[in-house]
Short mmCIF file of C-alpha atoms and ligand atoms in Angstrom, two decimals:
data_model
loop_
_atom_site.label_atom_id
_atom_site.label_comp_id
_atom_site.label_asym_id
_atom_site.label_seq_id
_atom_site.Cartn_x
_atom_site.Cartn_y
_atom_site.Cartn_z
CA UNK A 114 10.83 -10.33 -1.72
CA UNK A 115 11.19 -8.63 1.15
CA UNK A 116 12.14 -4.78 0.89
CA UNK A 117 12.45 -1.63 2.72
CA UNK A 118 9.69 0.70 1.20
CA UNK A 119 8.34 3.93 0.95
CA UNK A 120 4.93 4.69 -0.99
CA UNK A 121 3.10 7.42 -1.55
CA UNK A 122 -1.07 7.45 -2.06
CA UNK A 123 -2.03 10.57 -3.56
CA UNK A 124 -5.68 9.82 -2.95
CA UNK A 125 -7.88 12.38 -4.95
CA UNK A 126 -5.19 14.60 -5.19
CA UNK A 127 -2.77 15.44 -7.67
CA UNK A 128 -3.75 16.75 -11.65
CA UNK A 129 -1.45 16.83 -13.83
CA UNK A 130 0.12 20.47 -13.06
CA UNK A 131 0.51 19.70 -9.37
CA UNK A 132 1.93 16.28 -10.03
CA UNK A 133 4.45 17.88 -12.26
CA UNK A 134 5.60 20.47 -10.38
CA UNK A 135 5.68 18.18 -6.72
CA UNK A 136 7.27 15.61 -8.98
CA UNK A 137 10.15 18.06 -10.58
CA UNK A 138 11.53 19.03 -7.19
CA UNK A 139 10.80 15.45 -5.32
CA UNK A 140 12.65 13.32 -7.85
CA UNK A 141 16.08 14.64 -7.47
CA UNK A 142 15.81 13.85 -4.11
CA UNK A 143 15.15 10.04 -3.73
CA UNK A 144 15.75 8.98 -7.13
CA UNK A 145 19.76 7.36 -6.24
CA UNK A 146 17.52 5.90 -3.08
CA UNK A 147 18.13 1.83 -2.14
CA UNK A 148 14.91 2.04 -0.79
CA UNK A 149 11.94 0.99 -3.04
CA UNK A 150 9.65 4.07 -3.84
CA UNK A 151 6.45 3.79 -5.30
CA UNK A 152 4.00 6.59 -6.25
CA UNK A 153 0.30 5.86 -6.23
CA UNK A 154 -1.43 8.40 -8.53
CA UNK A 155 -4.68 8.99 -9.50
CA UNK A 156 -5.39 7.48 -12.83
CA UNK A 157 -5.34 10.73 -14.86
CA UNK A 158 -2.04 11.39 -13.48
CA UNK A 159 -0.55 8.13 -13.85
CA UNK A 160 1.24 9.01 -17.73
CA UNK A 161 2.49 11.26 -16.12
CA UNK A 162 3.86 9.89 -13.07
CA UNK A 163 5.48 7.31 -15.67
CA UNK A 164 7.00 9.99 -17.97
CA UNK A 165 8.77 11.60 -15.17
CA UNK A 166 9.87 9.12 -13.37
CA UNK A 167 11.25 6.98 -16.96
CA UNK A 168 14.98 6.01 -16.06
CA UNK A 169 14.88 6.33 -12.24
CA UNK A 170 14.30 3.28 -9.93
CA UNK A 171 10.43 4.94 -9.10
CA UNK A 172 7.89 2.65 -9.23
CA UNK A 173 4.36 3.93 -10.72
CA UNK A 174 1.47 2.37 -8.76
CA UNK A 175 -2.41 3.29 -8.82
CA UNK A 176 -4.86 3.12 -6.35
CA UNK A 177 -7.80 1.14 -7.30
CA UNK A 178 -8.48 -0.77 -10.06
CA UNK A 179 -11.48 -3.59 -11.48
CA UNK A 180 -11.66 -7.51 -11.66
CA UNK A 181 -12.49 -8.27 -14.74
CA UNK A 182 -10.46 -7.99 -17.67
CA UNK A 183 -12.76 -5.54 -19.80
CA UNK A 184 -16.37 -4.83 -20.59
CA UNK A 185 -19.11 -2.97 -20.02
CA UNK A 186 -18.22 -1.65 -16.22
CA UNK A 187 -18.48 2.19 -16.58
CA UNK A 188 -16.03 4.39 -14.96
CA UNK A 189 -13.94 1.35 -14.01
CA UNK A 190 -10.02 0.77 -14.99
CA UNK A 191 -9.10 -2.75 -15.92
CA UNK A 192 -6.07 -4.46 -14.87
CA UNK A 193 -4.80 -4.42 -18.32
CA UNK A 194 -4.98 -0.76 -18.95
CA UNK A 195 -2.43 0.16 -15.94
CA UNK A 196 -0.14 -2.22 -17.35
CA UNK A 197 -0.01 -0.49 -20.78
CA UNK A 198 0.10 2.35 -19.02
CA UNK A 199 3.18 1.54 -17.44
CA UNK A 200 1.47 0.84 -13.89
CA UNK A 201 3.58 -1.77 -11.88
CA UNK A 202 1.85 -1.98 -8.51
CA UNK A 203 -1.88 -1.28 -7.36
CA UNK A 204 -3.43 -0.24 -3.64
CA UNK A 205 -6.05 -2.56 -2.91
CA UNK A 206 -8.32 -2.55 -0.36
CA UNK A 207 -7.49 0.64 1.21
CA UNK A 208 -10.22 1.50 4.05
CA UNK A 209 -11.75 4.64 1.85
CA UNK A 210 -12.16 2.06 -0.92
CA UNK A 211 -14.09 -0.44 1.95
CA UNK A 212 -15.96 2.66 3.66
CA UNK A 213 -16.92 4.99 0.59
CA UNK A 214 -17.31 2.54 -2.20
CA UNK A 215 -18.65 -0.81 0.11
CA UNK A 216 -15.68 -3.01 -0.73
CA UNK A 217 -15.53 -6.00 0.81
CA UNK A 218 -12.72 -8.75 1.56
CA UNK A 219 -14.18 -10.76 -1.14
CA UNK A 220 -14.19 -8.23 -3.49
CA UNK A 221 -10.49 -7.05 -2.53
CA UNK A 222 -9.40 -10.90 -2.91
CA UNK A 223 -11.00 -10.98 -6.46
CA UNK A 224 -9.05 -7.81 -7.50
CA UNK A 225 -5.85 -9.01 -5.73
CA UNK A 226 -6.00 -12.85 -8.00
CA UNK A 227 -6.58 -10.26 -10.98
CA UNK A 228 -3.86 -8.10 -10.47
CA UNK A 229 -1.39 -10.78 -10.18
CA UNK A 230 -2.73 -12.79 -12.99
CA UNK A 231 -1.07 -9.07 -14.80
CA UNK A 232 1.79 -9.36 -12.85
CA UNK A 233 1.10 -6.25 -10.69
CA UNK A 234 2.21 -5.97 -7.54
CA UNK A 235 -1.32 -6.07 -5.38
CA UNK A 236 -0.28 -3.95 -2.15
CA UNK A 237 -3.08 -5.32 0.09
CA UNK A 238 -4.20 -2.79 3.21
CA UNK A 239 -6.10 -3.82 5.95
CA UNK A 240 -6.78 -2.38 10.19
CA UNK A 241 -9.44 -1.24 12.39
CA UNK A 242 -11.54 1.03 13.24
CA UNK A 243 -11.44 2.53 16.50
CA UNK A 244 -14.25 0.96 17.43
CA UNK A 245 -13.04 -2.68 16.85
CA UNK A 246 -9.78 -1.51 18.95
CA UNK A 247 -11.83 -0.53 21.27
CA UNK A 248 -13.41 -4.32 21.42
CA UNK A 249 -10.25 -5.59 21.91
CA UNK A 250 -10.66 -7.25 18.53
CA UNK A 251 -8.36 -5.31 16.59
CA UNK A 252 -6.48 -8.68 16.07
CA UNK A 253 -8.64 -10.72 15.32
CA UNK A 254 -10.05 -8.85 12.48
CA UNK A 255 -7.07 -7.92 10.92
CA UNK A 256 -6.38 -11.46 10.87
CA UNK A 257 -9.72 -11.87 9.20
CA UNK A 258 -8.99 -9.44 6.45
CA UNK A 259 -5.63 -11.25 5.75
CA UNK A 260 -7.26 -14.29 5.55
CA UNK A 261 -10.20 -13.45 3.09
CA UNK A 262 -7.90 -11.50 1.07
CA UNK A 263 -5.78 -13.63 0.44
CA UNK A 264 -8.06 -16.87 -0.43
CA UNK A 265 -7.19 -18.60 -3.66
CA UNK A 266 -3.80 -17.01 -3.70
CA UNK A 267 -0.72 -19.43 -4.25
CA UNK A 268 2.27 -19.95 -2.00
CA UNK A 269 4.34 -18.39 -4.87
CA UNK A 270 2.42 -15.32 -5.31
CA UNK A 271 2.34 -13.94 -1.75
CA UNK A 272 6.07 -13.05 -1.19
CA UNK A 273 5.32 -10.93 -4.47
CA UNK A 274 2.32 -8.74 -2.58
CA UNK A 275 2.68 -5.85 -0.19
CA UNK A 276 1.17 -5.36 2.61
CA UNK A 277 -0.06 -2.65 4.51
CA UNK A 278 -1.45 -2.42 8.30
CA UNK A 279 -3.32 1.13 8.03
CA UNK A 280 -5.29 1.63 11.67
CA UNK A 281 -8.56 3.58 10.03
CA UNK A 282 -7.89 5.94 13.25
CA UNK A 283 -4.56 7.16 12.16
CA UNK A 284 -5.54 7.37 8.33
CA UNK A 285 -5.67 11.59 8.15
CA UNK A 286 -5.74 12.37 11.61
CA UNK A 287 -2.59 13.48 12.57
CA UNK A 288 -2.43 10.88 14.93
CA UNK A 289 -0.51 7.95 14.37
CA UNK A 290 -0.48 4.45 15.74
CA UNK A 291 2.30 3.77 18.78
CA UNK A 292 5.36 2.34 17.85
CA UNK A 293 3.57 -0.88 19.59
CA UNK A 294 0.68 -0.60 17.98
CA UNK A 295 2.18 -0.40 14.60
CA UNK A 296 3.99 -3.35 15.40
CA UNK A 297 1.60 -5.35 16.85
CA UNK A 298 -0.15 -4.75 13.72
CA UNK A 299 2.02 -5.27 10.82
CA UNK A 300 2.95 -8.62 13.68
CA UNK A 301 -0.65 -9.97 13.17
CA UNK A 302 0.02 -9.69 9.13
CA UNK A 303 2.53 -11.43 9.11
CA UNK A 304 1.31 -14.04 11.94
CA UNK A 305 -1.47 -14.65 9.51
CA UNK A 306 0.29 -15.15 6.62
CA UNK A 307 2.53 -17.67 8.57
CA UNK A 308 -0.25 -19.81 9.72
CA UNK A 309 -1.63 -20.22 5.25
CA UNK A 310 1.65 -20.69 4.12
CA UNK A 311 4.41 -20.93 6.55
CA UNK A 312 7.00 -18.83 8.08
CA UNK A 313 9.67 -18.59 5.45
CA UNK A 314 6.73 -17.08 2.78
CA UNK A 315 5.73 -14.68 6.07
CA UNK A 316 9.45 -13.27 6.42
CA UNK A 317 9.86 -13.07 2.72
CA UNK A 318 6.80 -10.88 2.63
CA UNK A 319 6.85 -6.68 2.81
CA UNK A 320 4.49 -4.92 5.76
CA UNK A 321 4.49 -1.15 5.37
CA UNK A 322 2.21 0.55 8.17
CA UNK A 323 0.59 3.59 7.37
CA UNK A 324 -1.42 6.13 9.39
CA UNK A 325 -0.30 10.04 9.65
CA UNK A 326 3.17 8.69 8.74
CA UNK A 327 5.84 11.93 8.38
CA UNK A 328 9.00 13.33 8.79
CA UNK A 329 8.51 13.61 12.86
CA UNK A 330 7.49 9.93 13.70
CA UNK A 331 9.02 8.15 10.31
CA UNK A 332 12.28 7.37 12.98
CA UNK A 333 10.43 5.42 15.08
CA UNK A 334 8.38 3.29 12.92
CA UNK A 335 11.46 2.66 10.53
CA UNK A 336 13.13 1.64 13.67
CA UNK A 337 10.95 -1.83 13.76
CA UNK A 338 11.70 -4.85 12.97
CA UNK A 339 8.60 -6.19 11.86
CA UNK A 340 7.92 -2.79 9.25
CA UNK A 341 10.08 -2.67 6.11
CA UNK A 342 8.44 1.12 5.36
CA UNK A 343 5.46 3.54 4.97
CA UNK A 344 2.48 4.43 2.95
CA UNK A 345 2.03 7.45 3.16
CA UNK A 346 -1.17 9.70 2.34
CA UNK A 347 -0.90 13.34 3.72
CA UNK A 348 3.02 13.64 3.67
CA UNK A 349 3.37 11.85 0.23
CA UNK A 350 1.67 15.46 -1.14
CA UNK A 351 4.77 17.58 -0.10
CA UNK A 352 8.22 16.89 -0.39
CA UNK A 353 8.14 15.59 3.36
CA UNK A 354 7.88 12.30 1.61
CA UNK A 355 11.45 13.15 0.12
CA UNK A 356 12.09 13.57 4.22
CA UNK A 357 10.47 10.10 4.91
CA UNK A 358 12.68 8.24 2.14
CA UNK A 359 15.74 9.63 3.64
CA UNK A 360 14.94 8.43 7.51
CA UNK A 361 13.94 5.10 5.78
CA UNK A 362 17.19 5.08 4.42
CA UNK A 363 19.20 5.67 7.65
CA UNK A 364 17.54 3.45 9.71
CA UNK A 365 18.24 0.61 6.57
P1 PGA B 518 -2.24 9.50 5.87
O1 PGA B 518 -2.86 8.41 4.88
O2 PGA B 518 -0.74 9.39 5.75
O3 PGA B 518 -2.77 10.82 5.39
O4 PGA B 518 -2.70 9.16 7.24
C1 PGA B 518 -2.31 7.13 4.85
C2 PGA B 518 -3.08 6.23 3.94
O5 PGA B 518 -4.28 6.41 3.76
O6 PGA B 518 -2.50 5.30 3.36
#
């Protein structure tokens, strides 16, 4: 279902001291919020991003996790485990995960089936690099990503995914997408999504956009149409994201 959203990727940031204190001022702040908050944590964290946030409306989410059920895949976290943990929703495919760790569509559309068969919420990135903009193909390839992603996945399980146009230009910079940009972007999503399964799945479907999202430009993306909210990396550290929630709340 569609819903206005703000969500916060922590990245590789974020033990369990800073998470507590950030967490201790930040909650107070959003927890009454309409708006659907979600907190992406790294997977040490995550207990305690649950323990916290216990009896609020604050979703815990993390930001990676395996395909297969269990086994012998060192160092990886199985679907399974964030669920016992108390894990609702999980990044997937986020551009560091394709850049640093060679993911590819296929391997983002295995992890997405996997996390729905556990009844997490899969919150699917995908965008460009500058270079592809450049091109003129920006488009066109997020269209692809969509597409691969989201192969194998029924009707009835896409209105239950998020996801999220992240330009790998604005991702840390500073520099966020245009208001057009951002729109023509989460657009494509949900253009894409239309032409596998129709436009009433499409509109029922949330597109965040993130990219340098904060306080100062939060107005003007919120201000869409086509964006229900934000992920946001760099402001999510600070209680800015506290700032971001609000402005998503305003604009409703
Ligand atoms: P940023 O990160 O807000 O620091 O640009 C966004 C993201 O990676 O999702």
């Amino acid at each position: 279902m569609r819903k206005k959203t703000v969500a916060a990727n922590w990245k590789m940031n974020m033990g369990v001291k800073s998470a507590q204190s950030l967490l201790r001022e930040l909650i107070p702040l959003v927890k009454d919020s309409f708006v659907e908050i979600i907190i992406c944590a790294p997977y040490l964290t995550i207990p305690t991003v649950v323990e916290l946030t216990k009896g609020t409306g604050i979703k815990t989410g993390a930001e990676n996790m395996y395909f297969h059920d269990k086994g012998a895949y060192t160092g990886e976290i199985s679907p399974g485990m964030l669920k016992e943990a108390g894990v609702s929703h999980v990044i997937l495919g986020h551009s560091e995960r394709r850049k640093y760790f060679d993911e590819t569509n296929e391997i983002i559309n295995k992890k997405i089936l996997k996390a729905l068969e556990y009844d997490l919420v899969p919150m699917a990135c995908c965008g460009e690099s500058l270079e592809i903009r450049g091109d003129g193909l920006a488009k066109q390839y997020i269209h692809r990503q969509v597409m691969e992603m989201l192969q194998g996945v029924p009707k009835e399980d896409v209105e239950k995914c998020i996801f999220s146009y992240e330009p790998i230009w604005a991702i840390g910079t500073g520099i966020g997408a245009t208001k057009e940009q951002a729109e023509e972007g989460c657009m494509e999503i949900r253009r894409c999504i239309a032409g596998m399964y129709g436009d009433e799945t499409a509109d029922n479907c949330t597109i965040l956009y993130g990219g340098s999202v904060n306080p100062s430009n939060a107005d003007s993306i919120f201000a869409i149409k086509a964006i229900d909210g934000g992920l946001l990396g760099t402001a999510s550290l600070s209680l800015d994201f506290a700032t971001v929630v609000k402005k998503r709340e305003q604009i409703g």
